[in-house]
Amino acid sequence: MKKHLLTLLLAVFAVTVMAQTTPETALELKGGANEYEPTTTGYTYWKYTAEENVLVKFTGLSGVSACKLDDSGAEVTLNGVSSYSDPYPFYLPVGEGETVYFKAYVYQPVTFEAAINPYANYGKGLSEDNPAVITVGEDLFLGATESTGGYNEQKMYATYTAGEDGVLE
């Protein structure tokens, strides 16, 4: 009886340890297609450390949010930009050397895309003397990811150089 009880406890512990329910147990986020089949219902975390300034764009997974860890290990929420209409895009710029954690409430197997692209506008657009550059055909994130105020309270700056016809496409 004791042997069966010990086996059951070890099985429960093994499933709990394998669950990606905290930043410490996060899955590594990879560019392109990501698949995950949860062992338990709840928040699942993906970890990403940028090798250069990038813009991360999730599609196909609703309710994504992001955070980083402070010196004490507590989560600090980051302000990404998302849409709640299919395909549920979520954008977050990540600076070279930064580690961020993306999380979503997962209760069934999921498949989503993570586009991780170099981002020349990282840190730009927060002041008039350092505007973000609008480039036709490229995604643009405006705003501070660590702002304590609401997104609507931020001042953002961008510049655009018109083509031959002078029209913003």
PDB file of C-alpha atoms in Angstrom, residues 44-136:
ATOM      1  CA  THR A  44       1.297  28.765 -19.417  1.00  0.00           C
ATOM      2  CA  TYR A  45       4.551  30.711 -19.747  1.00  0.00           C
ATOM      3  CA  TRP A  46       6.994  31.023 -22.643  1.00  0.00           C
ATOM      4  CA  LYS A  47      10.446  32.564 -22.112  1.00  0.00           C
ATOM      5  CA  TYR A  48      12.336  34.619 -24.686  1.00  0.00           C
ATOM      6  CA  THR A  49      15.769  36.263 -24.426  1.00  0.00           C
ATOM      7  CA  ALA A  50      16.578  38.636 -27.282  1.00  0.00           C
ATOM      8  CA  GLU A  51      19.954  38.431 -29.000  1.00  0.00           C
ATOM      9  CA  GLU A  52      19.219  41.759 -30.717  1.00  0.00           C
ATOM     10  CA  ASN A  53      16.443  44.375 -30.614  1.00  0.00           C
ATOM     11  CA  VAL A  54      13.344  42.622 -31.943  1.00  0.00           C
ATOM     12  CA  LEU A  55       9.595  42.980 -32.300  1.00  0.00           C
ATOM     13  CA  VAL A  56       7.767  39.821 -31.210  1.00  0.00           C
ATOM     14  CA  LYS A  57       4.357  39.263 -32.787  1.00  0.00           C
ATOM     15  CA  PHE A  58       2.091  36.436 -31.626  1.00  0.00           C
ATOM     16  CA  THR A  59      -0.816  35.322 -33.822  1.00  0.00           C
ATOM     17  CA  GLY A  60      -3.353  32.586 -33.232  1.00  0.00           C
ATOM     18  CA  LEU A  61      -3.329  32.630 -29.411  1.00  0.00           C
ATOM     19  CA  SER A  62      -5.814  34.879 -27.634  1.00  0.00           C
ATOM     20  CA  GLY A  63      -5.247  36.593 -24.298  1.00  0.00           C
ATOM     21  CA  VAL A  64      -1.442  36.806 -24.436  1.00  0.00           C
ATOM     22  CA  SER A  65       0.257  39.110 -21.950  1.00  0.00           C
ATOM     23  CA  ALA A  66       3.898  39.697 -21.053  1.00  0.00           C
ATOM     24  CA  CYS A  67       6.045  40.309 -18.011  1.00  0.00           C
ATOM     25  CA  LYS A  68       9.615  40.386 -16.818  1.00  0.00           C
ATOM     26  CA  LEU A  69      11.038  39.562 -13.414  1.00  0.00           C
ATOM     27  CA  ASP A  70      12.391  42.235 -11.072  1.00  0.00           C
ATOM     28  CA  ASP A  71      15.416  41.690  -8.819  1.00  0.00           C
ATOM     29  CA  SER A  72      13.274  39.934  -6.206  1.00  0.00           C
ATOM     30  CA  GLY A  73      11.773  37.560  -8.796  1.00  0.00           C
ATOM     31  CA  ALA A  74       8.359  39.248  -8.794  1.00  0.00           C
ATOM     32  CA  GLU A  75       6.513  39.646 -12.090  1.00  0.00           C
ATOM     33  CA  VAL A  76       6.422  43.140 -13.627  1.00  0.00           C
ATOM     34  CA  THR A  77       3.669  43.468 -16.235  1.00  0.00           C
ATOM     35  CA  LEU A  78       4.752  44.808 -19.618  1.00  0.00           C
ATOM     36  CA  ASN A  79       2.476  46.813 -21.904  1.00  0.00           C
ATOM     37  CA  GLY A  80       2.164  44.969 -25.160  1.00  0.00           C
ATOM     38  CA  VAL A  81      -0.415  45.807 -27.805  1.00  0.00           C
ATOM     39  CA  SER A  82      -3.076  43.261 -28.674  1.00  0.00           C
ATOM     40  CA  SER A  83      -6.324  42.754 -30.495  1.00  0.00           C
ATOM     41  CA  TYR A  84      -9.170  40.535 -29.411  1.00  0.00           C
ATOM     42  CA  SER A  85     -10.239  39.669 -32.940  1.00  0.00           C
ATOM     43  CA  ASP A  86      -8.966  36.662 -34.854  1.00  0.00           C
ATOM     44  CA  PRO A  87      -6.014  36.005 -35.370  1.00  0.00           C
ATOM     45  CA  TYR A  88      -5.436  37.753 -31.988  1.00  0.00           C
ATOM     46  CA  PRO A  89      -2.143  39.541 -32.708  1.00  0.00           C
ATOM     47  CA  PHE A  90      -0.026  40.580 -29.721  1.00  0.00           C
ATOM     48  CA  TYR A  91       3.058  42.803 -30.194  1.00  0.00           C
ATOM     49  CA  LEU A  92       5.956  43.490 -27.826  1.00  0.00           C
ATOM     50  CA  PRO A  93       9.378  44.997 -28.556  1.00  0.00           C
ATOM     51  CA  VAL A  94      12.228  43.286 -26.702  1.00  0.00           C
ATOM     52  CA  GLY A  95      15.689  44.820 -26.323  1.00  0.00           C
ATOM     53  CA  GLU A  96      18.974  43.035 -26.847  1.00  0.00           C
ATOM     54  CA  GLY A  97      19.813  40.912 -23.796  1.00  0.00           C
ATOM     55  CA  GLU A  98      16.361  41.298 -22.212  1.00  0.00           C
ATOM     56  CA  THR A  99      14.427  38.265 -21.019  1.00  0.00           C
ATOM     57  CA  VAL A 100      10.651  38.438 -21.122  1.00  0.00           C
ATOM     58  CA  TYR A 101       7.910  35.961 -20.348  1.00  0.00           C
ATOM     59  CA  PHE A 102       4.755  35.643 -22.390  1.00  0.00           C
ATOM     60  CA  LYS A 103       1.758  33.983 -20.783  1.00  0.00           C
ATOM     61  CA  ALA A 104      -1.705  32.881 -21.801  1.00  0.00           C
ATOM     62  CA  TYR A 105      -4.497  30.945 -20.146  1.00  0.00           C
ATOM     63  CA  VAL A 106      -4.372  27.514 -21.787  1.00  0.00           C
ATOM     64  CA  TYR A 107      -6.922  24.760 -21.266  1.00  0.00           C
ATOM     65  CA  GLN A 108      -6.561  22.758 -24.489  1.00  0.00           C
ATOM     66  CA  PRO A 109      -3.803  22.065 -27.051  1.00  0.00           C
ATOM     67  CA  VAL A 110      -2.717  25.262 -28.835  1.00  0.00           C
ATOM     68  CA  THR A 111      -0.803  26.122 -31.975  1.00  0.00           C
ATOM     69  CA  PHE A 112       0.328  29.688 -32.650  1.00  0.00           C
ATOM     70  CA  GLU A 113       2.892  31.665 -34.609  1.00  0.00           C
ATOM     71  CA  ALA A 114       5.618  33.821 -33.089  1.00  0.00           C
ATOM     72  CA  ALA A 115       7.260  36.181 -35.580  1.00  0.00           C
ATOM     73  CA  ILE A 116      10.530  37.488 -34.114  1.00  0.00           C
ATOM     74  CA  ASN A 117      11.980  40.175 -36.363  1.00  0.00           C
ATOM     75  CA  PRO A 118      14.850  42.668 -36.007  1.00  0.00           C
ATOM     76  CA  TYR A 119      13.436  45.996 -34.869  1.00  0.00           C
ATOM     77  CA  ALA A 120      15.231  49.262 -35.672  1.00  0.00           C
ATOM     78  CA  ASN A 121      12.590  51.320 -33.814  1.00  0.00           C
ATOM     79  CA  TYR A 122      13.344  49.770 -30.410  1.00  0.00           C
ATOM     80  CA  GLY A 123      13.258  52.547 -27.781  1.00  0.00           C
ATOM     81  CA  LYS A 124      12.128  55.145 -30.300  1.00  0.00           C
ATOM     82  CA  GLY A 125       8.916  57.160 -30.377  1.00  0.00           C
ATOM     83  CA  LEU A 126       8.977  58.131 -26.698  1.00  0.00           C
ATOM     84  CA  SER A 127      10.284  61.665 -27.254  1.00  0.00           C
ATOM     85  CA  GLU A 128      10.013  64.314 -29.937  1.00  0.00           C
ATOM     86  CA  ASP A 129      13.774  64.251 -30.532  1.00  0.00           C
ATOM     87  CA  ASN A 130      13.829  60.445 -31.059  1.00  0.00           C
ATOM     88  CA  PRO A 131      10.717  59.581 -33.125  1.00  0.00           C
ATOM     89  CA  ALA A 132       9.910  56.131 -34.457  1.00  0.00           C
ATOM     90  CA  VAL A 133      10.255  55.841 -38.224  1.00  0.00           C
ATOM     91  CA  ILE A 134       7.131  54.699 -40.082  1.00  0.00           C
ATOM     92  CA  THR A 135       8.051  52.319 -42.899  1.00  0.00           C
ATOM     93  CA  VAL A 136       5.381  51.074 -45.263  1.00  0.00           C
TER      94      VAL A 136
END
